[in-house]
Amino acid sequence: VIKKMLRLQMAEKHRVFVLCLAFLILLTTVRTQQLQGFETATGVCTCNLNLSVWDFPIQDFKTLATQVEQCITSVKDANAQVVARESRIQDASATLKNLSDHLKQFEKINDEGLYNPLNFRLLEQEVNELGSKLQDAKKGKITDELLQELVSEIEDVQGKVQNMQSYDKTNLLYFRDKVRKIKNRLQSCSTYDIENIQCYSRLLSNISEPLVSEVNHQGTSYPFGAWGKDSMVGQPDKYWMYVLISSHIYVNYMRIYPTFGNFVKKTSYTDLALTTSHTTTNSIMGPGGVLYNNSLYYNCYRAGDICKYNVVTRAITSSTIPGAGYNDKFPYCYYSCYTYTDIDFSADEKGLWVIYATEANYGNIVISKLNSETLNITQTWNTRLFKRAVTNAFMVCGMLYATRFVTADVEEIFYMFDTETSSELSTLKIPFTKIGGRVSNIHYNANDKRLYVFNEGYMVAYELYF
């Protein structure tokens, strides 16, 4: 708009200049005289003509020339303003684009409804709770210098939260994350009560190198899927797998091997078709499935429902998890997200579990214990671990373990949540070797105490040490 106005202003000045020249020419060409003639004695008609009337109007020309110079100067100034304003407009456009890019993440979060349950009062309460946690930290091995640093950070966050309540709501998630990081640092300084944690004697301490490493029957061009053996305690060895074929998201069949030898040789297998196509109701969506007591549990096609497929009767039943995110709302992530990993199943000595996230828990991981027969949820635990900050998770002896990406060859277990006491531990450092970057499925088997992993098209197994 500014550029258009400036161009119109310049055009107007040029038009005035042209009109001035036209007026001057007209002035020198159309001026007339009225003359009175008379007859001489010889009979000749004569008249006196004043030629000075048609003299070039030098004074008017000088005046007009001055005006033209002024007009040219004005046009140059206007052009300079146009150039300067165009530059400022480009700078403003670049700034606006940066702001737009910055806001896209908040627009996405808003579109997904994550801001609905978030409020500053809860955030302020969390910050205030840190003060009491500092008292626990004093019991651990913590220096006065480190303690003072944490006190300063907490006071700084408290001040900023109060200011945010007045005018700045866009940084809410940033400060929630900052509060969470301070809590994690405090946890690492605090003493951890071993006596109060049931199954703590079975806290994971190490993982072996890969014991099994087989490429899936579709090849590495299909990097996402799940595999293992029936996780029900006491069940005979029955190895299963499925590979996400359609768009690396969906599949409608699974494969079962009667023994480990058949699995290695890829012989004597049975392909079971769950549905008529990859993309229809009750087809498998995502790599989060697990086989438990002769039934495959998985995320139903394009829904926030869980499906159960009985490999003996071929019957499918389903149930809805209230509030669970699905269709990539709360997937596992590391920079880029692992698509359609919203709902993840796991099994251990205590039974069948489902791992997911909800808006009500701010996108943090939720653990629910399932009745494997009815699919009813018997109990639920809310953690404070943001699901998008985790690459995968699994259950062992009622404890949730979460992993994160370290390098393309190394994954690390860094977090534990005990459902017996609702205690969290975020200072674990248990690395393990992997085949490639993305781990699409991890689950534990209580029969052989092994971890089964589907990693970039490879089916890998590890020994666990407690």
XYZ file of C-alpha atoms in Angstrom:
466
model
C 0.000 0.000 0.000
C 2.839 2.396 0.905
C 4.633 1.669 -2.352
C 1.437 2.285 -4.339
C 0.853 5.624 -2.588
C 4.432 6.746 -3.283
C 4.160 5.814 -6.948
C 0.900 7.770 -7.217
C 2.614 10.775 -5.599
C 5.463 10.647 -8.110
C 3.045 10.292 -11.035
C 1.127 13.351 -9.816
C 4.321 15.459 -9.743
C 5.227 14.352 -13.263
C 1.735 15.290 -14.417
C 2.053 18.790 -12.899
C 5.384 19.259 -14.667
C 3.908 18.333 -18.054
C 0.935 20.649 -17.527
C 3.323 23.547 -16.732
C 5.222 23.010 -19.982
C 1.983 22.824 -21.939
C 0.777 26.039 -20.366
C 4.032 27.813 -21.255
C 3.825 26.691 -24.878
C 0.209 27.739 -25.069
C 1.100 31.087 -23.566
C 3.672 31.766 -26.299
C 1.563 30.534 -29.214
C -1.987 31.679 -28.697
C -1.460 35.300 -27.499
C -3.161 37.691 -30.036
C -3.331 41.478 -30.774
C -6.117 43.656 -31.989
C -4.741 46.152 -34.554
C -6.322 49.306 -36.038
C -5.268 50.129 -39.570
C -5.358 53.408 -41.518
C -5.134 54.398 -45.154
C -2.216 56.529 -46.327
C -2.436 59.351 -48.817
C -1.349 56.990 -51.513
C -4.252 54.691 -50.697
C -2.202 52.004 -48.893
C -3.698 50.401 -45.763
C -1.150 50.216 -42.974
C -1.107 49.195 -39.303
C 1.410 49.182 -36.465
C 2.304 45.725 -35.075
C 4.028 45.356 -31.660
C 6.360 42.374 -32.119
C 7.455 42.449 -28.488
C 4.185 40.798 -27.598
C 5.597 37.528 -29.013
C 8.961 37.755 -27.285
C 9.946 34.565 -25.418
C 8.739 34.948 -21.773
C 12.153 34.585 -20.224
C 10.973 35.477 -16.717
C 8.173 32.953 -16.818
C 10.643 30.358 -18.125
C 13.029 31.007 -15.251
C 10.220 30.642 -12.763
C 9.092 27.405 -14.375
C 12.674 26.102 -14.552
C 13.010 26.686 -10.811
C 9.790 24.805 -10.229
C 11.030 21.967 -12.452
C 14.262 21.709 -10.412
C 12.221 21.617 -7.244
C 9.979 18.951 -8.779
C 12.982 16.830 -9.818
C 14.478 17.143 -6.326
C 11.139 16.195 -4.820
C 10.860 13.172 -7.143
C 14.383 12.037 -6.201
C 13.542 12.385 -2.508
C 10.319 10.456 -3.027
C 12.176 7.717 -4.914
C 14.727 7.481 -2.107
C 11.842 7.141 0.349
C 10.354 4.375 -1.796
C 13.657 2.467 -1.787
C 14.067 2.933 1.962
C 10.502 1.887 2.670
C 10.780 -1.111 0.362
C 13.810 -2.197 2.382
C 11.887 -1.735 5.626
C 8.953 -3.643 4.152
C 11.276 -6.549 3.255
C 12.701 -6.514 6.784
C 9.197 -6.435 8.241
C 8.115 -9.290 5.952
C 11.092 -11.391 7.057
C 10.309 -10.650 10.707
C 6.659 -11.533 10.161
C 7.635 -14.817 8.501
C 9.899 -15.686 11.445
C 7.060 -14.918 13.852
C 4.652 -16.990 11.771
C 7.052 -19.944 11.748
C 7.527 -19.566 15.496
C 3.766 -19.550 16.075
C 3.093 -22.601 13.916
C 4.028 -24.941 16.768
C 1.599 -23.138 19.065
C -1.117 -23.179 16.388
C -0.658 -26.952 16.062
C -0.853 -27.388 19.827
C -3.927 -25.151 19.938
C -5.554 -27.041 17.034
C -4.977 -30.290 18.878
C -6.630 -28.856 21.983
C -3.594 -29.047 24.239
C -4.094 -25.555 25.626
C -7.549 -26.384 26.956
C -6.450 -28.111 30.167
C -3.315 -26.059 30.711
C -3.635 -23.230 33.184
C -1.251 -21.009 34.995
C -2.545 -21.911 38.437
C -1.360 -25.501 38.090
C 1.966 -24.294 36.735
C 2.360 -21.910 39.663
C 1.549 -24.737 42.079
C 4.209 -26.924 40.486
C 6.787 -24.167 40.868
C 5.842 -23.640 44.502
C 6.174 -27.377 45.166
C 9.805 -27.185 44.112
C 10.577 -25.307 47.306
C 9.580 -28.284 49.423
C 11.527 -30.614 47.150
C 14.663 -28.612 47.908
C 14.375 -29.776 51.498
C 14.495 -33.383 50.291
C 17.478 -32.535 48.139
C 19.434 -31.377 51.189
C 19.361 -34.959 52.452
C 21.295 -36.125 49.405
C 24.847 -35.458 48.318
C 24.436 -31.898 47.124
C 26.794 -28.959 47.482
C 25.732 -25.556 48.806
C 26.796 -24.043 45.497
C 24.498 -26.349 43.509
C 21.674 -25.815 46.011
C 21.974 -22.049 45.664
C 21.949 -22.369 41.882
C 18.689 -24.338 42.017
C 17.161 -21.820 44.456
C 18.037 -18.996 42.055
C 16.515 -20.859 39.110
C 13.305 -21.522 41.027
C 12.978 -17.878 42.106
C 13.564 -16.789 38.525
C 10.879 -19.147 37.219
C 8.430 -18.023 39.927
C 8.838 -14.397 38.853
C 8.379 -15.222 35.196
C 5.288 -17.336 35.855
C 3.698 -14.409 37.710
C 4.454 -12.123 34.770
C 3.069 -14.686 32.329
C -0.246 -14.660 34.181
C -0.557 -10.989 33.295
C 0.498 -10.799 29.675
C 2.398 -13.749 28.195
C 0.554 -16.994 27.597
C 2.523 -18.153 24.564
C 5.455 -19.348 26.670
C 3.358 -21.561 28.930
C 4.653 -24.859 27.579
C 8.225 -23.585 27.580
C 8.073 -22.830 31.291
C 6.274 -26.088 32.034
C 9.204 -27.845 30.390
C 11.670 -25.724 32.380
C 9.897 -26.612 35.626
C 10.018 -30.281 34.658
C 13.773 -30.092 34.026
C 14.386 -28.464 37.426
C 12.316 -31.222 39.055
C 14.439 -33.836 37.321
C 17.614 -32.164 38.598
C 16.188 -32.119 42.116
C 15.301 -35.788 41.830
C 18.858 -36.631 40.939
C 20.015 -34.812 44.088
C 17.451 -36.370 46.403
C 17.816 -39.650 48.231
C 15.728 -42.473 46.786
C 13.928 -44.678 49.289
C 14.682 -48.224 48.180
C 12.660 -49.821 50.944
C 9.365 -48.277 49.820
C 9.490 -49.618 46.273
C 8.115 -53.068 45.629
C 10.037 -54.906 42.885
C 12.974 -52.508 43.307
C 15.141 -55.621 43.546
C 14.135 -56.150 39.951
C 15.057 -52.635 38.814
C 16.713 -52.958 35.442
C 20.462 -52.467 35.573
C 21.887 -53.523 32.201
C 21.079 -54.878 28.719
C 23.101 -57.351 26.681
C 24.285 -57.017 23.123
C 21.723 -58.276 20.554
C 21.154 -62.035 20.906
C 18.879 -62.299 17.872
C 18.944 -60.177 14.737
C 16.747 -61.152 11.795
C 15.424 -59.105 8.875
C 11.646 -59.242 8.524
C 10.212 -61.217 5.585
C 9.324 -58.007 3.694
C 12.887 -56.663 3.893
C 14.352 -53.440 5.254
C 12.270 -51.321 2.871
C 9.500 -51.905 5.412
C 11.107 -50.552 8.602
C 8.092 -50.466 10.953
C 6.343 -53.310 12.711
C 6.395 -55.513 15.814
C 7.481 -59.004 16.795
C 8.108 -61.330 19.744
C 6.568 -64.383 21.352
C 3.419 -64.784 23.408
C 3.950 -62.656 26.538
C 1.530 -64.511 28.802
C 3.456 -66.176 31.624
C 3.499 -69.946 31.074
C 2.480 -69.817 27.415
C 4.476 -72.097 25.076
C 6.851 -70.491 22.592
C 4.875 -69.035 19.720
C 6.670 -66.370 17.723
C 4.663 -63.697 15.958
C 5.245 -60.626 13.846
C 3.540 -58.060 11.670
C 5.007 -55.490 9.276
C 3.260 -52.211 8.453
C 2.870 -52.479 4.686
C 0.324 -49.827 3.662
C 2.026 -46.378 3.891
C 4.196 -47.894 6.688
C 1.132 -47.359 8.920
C -1.420 -50.138 8.353
C -1.568 -53.891 7.794
C -4.333 -56.495 7.897
C -2.440 -59.703 8.648
C 0.066 -61.164 11.090
C 2.464 -64.094 10.819
C 2.969 -66.821 13.429
C 5.842 -69.338 13.726
C 5.327 -72.414 15.948
C 8.976 -72.497 17.157
C 12.047 -70.330 17.284
C 13.738 -72.614 14.743
C 10.900 -72.012 12.294
C 11.213 -68.295 12.926
C 14.936 -68.281 12.104
C 14.460 -70.480 9.008
C 11.238 -68.665 8.031
C 9.410 -71.981 7.585
C 6.109 -73.545 8.714
C 4.542 -70.168 9.365
C 0.862 -69.220 9.277
C -0.418 -65.904 7.912
C -3.618 -64.826 9.625
C -5.801 -62.221 7.895
C -7.490 -60.015 10.478
C -9.552 -58.025 7.935
C -10.190 -57.925 4.194
C -7.803 -55.038 3.481
C -5.046 -52.985 5.085
C -7.238 -49.879 5.379
C -10.547 -50.960 6.809
C -12.238 -51.122 10.199
C -10.272 -53.131 12.780
C -7.108 -53.360 10.640
C -3.835 -52.876 12.508
C -2.665 -49.259 12.825
C 0.816 -48.500 14.113
C 3.584 -50.710 15.542
C 2.381 -50.812 19.158
C 0.904 -54.334 19.214
C 1.684 -57.301 21.460
C 0.608 -60.974 21.531
C -0.727 -61.991 24.956
C -2.492 -65.259 25.770
C -3.178 -66.139 22.113
C -4.589 -62.696 21.312
C -3.008 -59.791 19.470
C -3.734 -56.419 21.080
C -3.291 -53.362 18.856
C -4.565 -49.884 17.931
C -7.638 -50.187 15.685
C -7.638 -48.548 12.259
C -8.125 -44.736 12.354
C -9.619 -44.726 15.848
C -8.752 -44.198 19.486
C -9.876 -47.757 20.145
C -7.969 -50.866 21.152
C -8.603 -54.107 19.300
C -8.166 -57.711 20.399
C -7.720 -60.420 17.762
C -7.929 -64.007 19.018
C -5.584 -66.095 16.870
C -7.525 -69.284 17.711
C -11.149 -68.207 17.210
C -10.274 -65.383 14.723
C -12.728 -63.121 16.577
C -12.110 -59.364 16.989
C -13.389 -57.275 19.888
C -12.689 -53.621 20.575
C -13.002 -50.975 23.262
C -12.397 -47.228 23.566
C -9.752 -45.671 25.808
C -11.327 -42.448 27.138
C -9.330 -39.374 26.117
C -6.446 -41.270 24.500
C -4.673 -39.425 21.705
C -4.543 -41.183 18.350
C -3.778 -40.534 14.659
C -0.416 -38.958 15.531
C -1.656 -36.682 18.305
C 0.725 -38.064 20.949
C 3.273 -40.288 19.168
C 6.742 -41.200 20.360
C 9.256 -38.651 19.024
C 12.856 -37.627 18.717
C 13.046 -34.422 16.629
C 10.818 -36.064 14.020
C 8.048 -38.268 15.372
C 7.551 -42.001 14.912
C 4.200 -42.004 13.124
C 1.127 -43.629 14.639
C 2.788 -44.716 17.870
C 0.102 -43.047 20.025
C -1.170 -46.277 21.602
C 1.376 -48.875 22.731
C 0.773 -52.237 24.417
C 3.065 -54.061 26.809
C 2.893 -57.139 29.032
C 4.861 -58.364 32.054
C 4.567 -60.542 35.156
C 1.542 -58.515 36.291
C -0.494 -58.725 33.105
C -1.448 -56.540 30.148
C -0.839 -52.782 29.927
C -1.546 -49.982 27.485
C 0.651 -46.875 27.255
C -0.704 -43.637 25.766
C -1.180 -39.908 26.468
C -4.148 -37.589 27.038
C -4.909 -33.880 26.964
C -6.042 -34.121 30.575
C -2.505 -35.195 31.514
C -0.982 -32.457 29.322
C 0.364 -34.904 26.735
C 2.312 -36.832 29.380
C 2.386 -40.626 29.408
C -0.577 -42.438 30.949
C -0.352 -46.118 31.986
C -3.491 -48.243 32.218
C -3.819 -51.827 33.445
C -6.173 -53.830 31.222
C -8.418 -56.796 31.817
C -7.195 -58.924 28.932
C -10.562 -60.653 28.562
C -12.945 -57.682 28.608
C -10.524 -54.870 27.611
C -11.804 -52.893 30.586
C -9.325 -50.552 32.296
C -8.833 -51.660 35.896
C -6.449 -48.916 37.043
C -4.665 -45.881 35.606
C -1.517 -43.923 36.504
C -0.571 -40.471 35.225
C 3.141 -39.799 34.821
C 4.908 -36.473 34.325
C 6.911 -37.693 31.343
C 5.992 -35.916 28.089
C 5.286 -38.626 25.526
C 6.715 -36.684 22.591
C 10.058 -36.540 24.433
C 10.313 -40.341 24.458
C 11.232 -42.766 21.658
C 9.524 -45.818 23.200
C 8.423 -47.440 26.460
C 7.755 -50.886 27.963
C 6.662 -52.498 31.228
C 8.652 -54.849 33.501
C 7.265 -56.049 36.850
C 4.802 -53.169 37.026
C 7.447 -50.574 36.169
C 7.400 -48.421 33.072
C 10.771 -47.866 31.404
C 11.196 -45.165 28.753
C 13.908 -44.825 26.114
C 15.484 -41.959 24.221
C 17.678 -41.593 21.157
C 21.434 -41.220 21.750
C 22.975 -41.963 18.341
C 21.990 -43.937 15.247
C 23.593 -46.987 16.915
C 22.700 -46.449 20.572
C 19.415 -46.079 22.469
C 19.221 -45.365 26.208
C 16.746 -46.216 28.968
C 16.597 -43.052 31.072
C 13.317 -43.121 33.026
C 11.325 -45.436 35.298
C 7.853 -45.141 36.820
C 6.749 -47.632 39.495
C 2.987 -48.254 39.449
C 3.187 -49.776 42.932
C 4.244 -46.513 44.593
C 3.784 -43.931 41.784
C 7.482 -43.117 42.223
C 9.549 -41.806 39.319
C 13.254 -42.083 38.584
C 14.638 -40.035 35.708
C 18.374 -40.558 36.162
C 18.782 -44.015 34.656
C 21.529 -44.404 32.070
C 21.199 -47.859 30.507
C 22.412 -47.802 26.896
C 21.913 -50.599 24.404
C 23.095 -51.235 20.866
C 20.621 -51.051 17.991
C 20.711 -51.740 14.252
C 19.528 -48.331 13.076
C 18.034 -45.036 14.166
C 14.292 -45.658 14.635
C 12.896 -48.136 17.160
C 9.232 -48.721 16.361
C 8.338 -51.336 18.985
C 9.832 -52.499 22.307
C 8.231 -54.953 24.696
C 9.340 -57.296 27.446
C 8.567 -60.997 27.753
C 8.254 -62.352 31.295
C 8.872 -65.951 30.189
C 12.462 -65.535 29.064
C 13.179 -62.086 30.608
C 14.124 -60.734 27.192
C 13.419 -57.500 25.405
C 11.973 -57.775 21.880
C 12.650 -54.840 19.562
C 11.596 -54.002 15.997
C 14.317 -51.683 14.670
C 14.507 -50.393 11.079
C 13.068 -53.629 9.670
C 15.207 -55.878 11.924
C 13.775 -58.094 14.655
C 16.180 -57.940 17.602
C 16.183 -59.533 21.072
C 18.208 -58.659 24.193
C 18.888 -60.229 27.570
C 17.916 -58.048 30.552
C 19.877 -57.865 33.811
C 18.431 -56.728 37.148
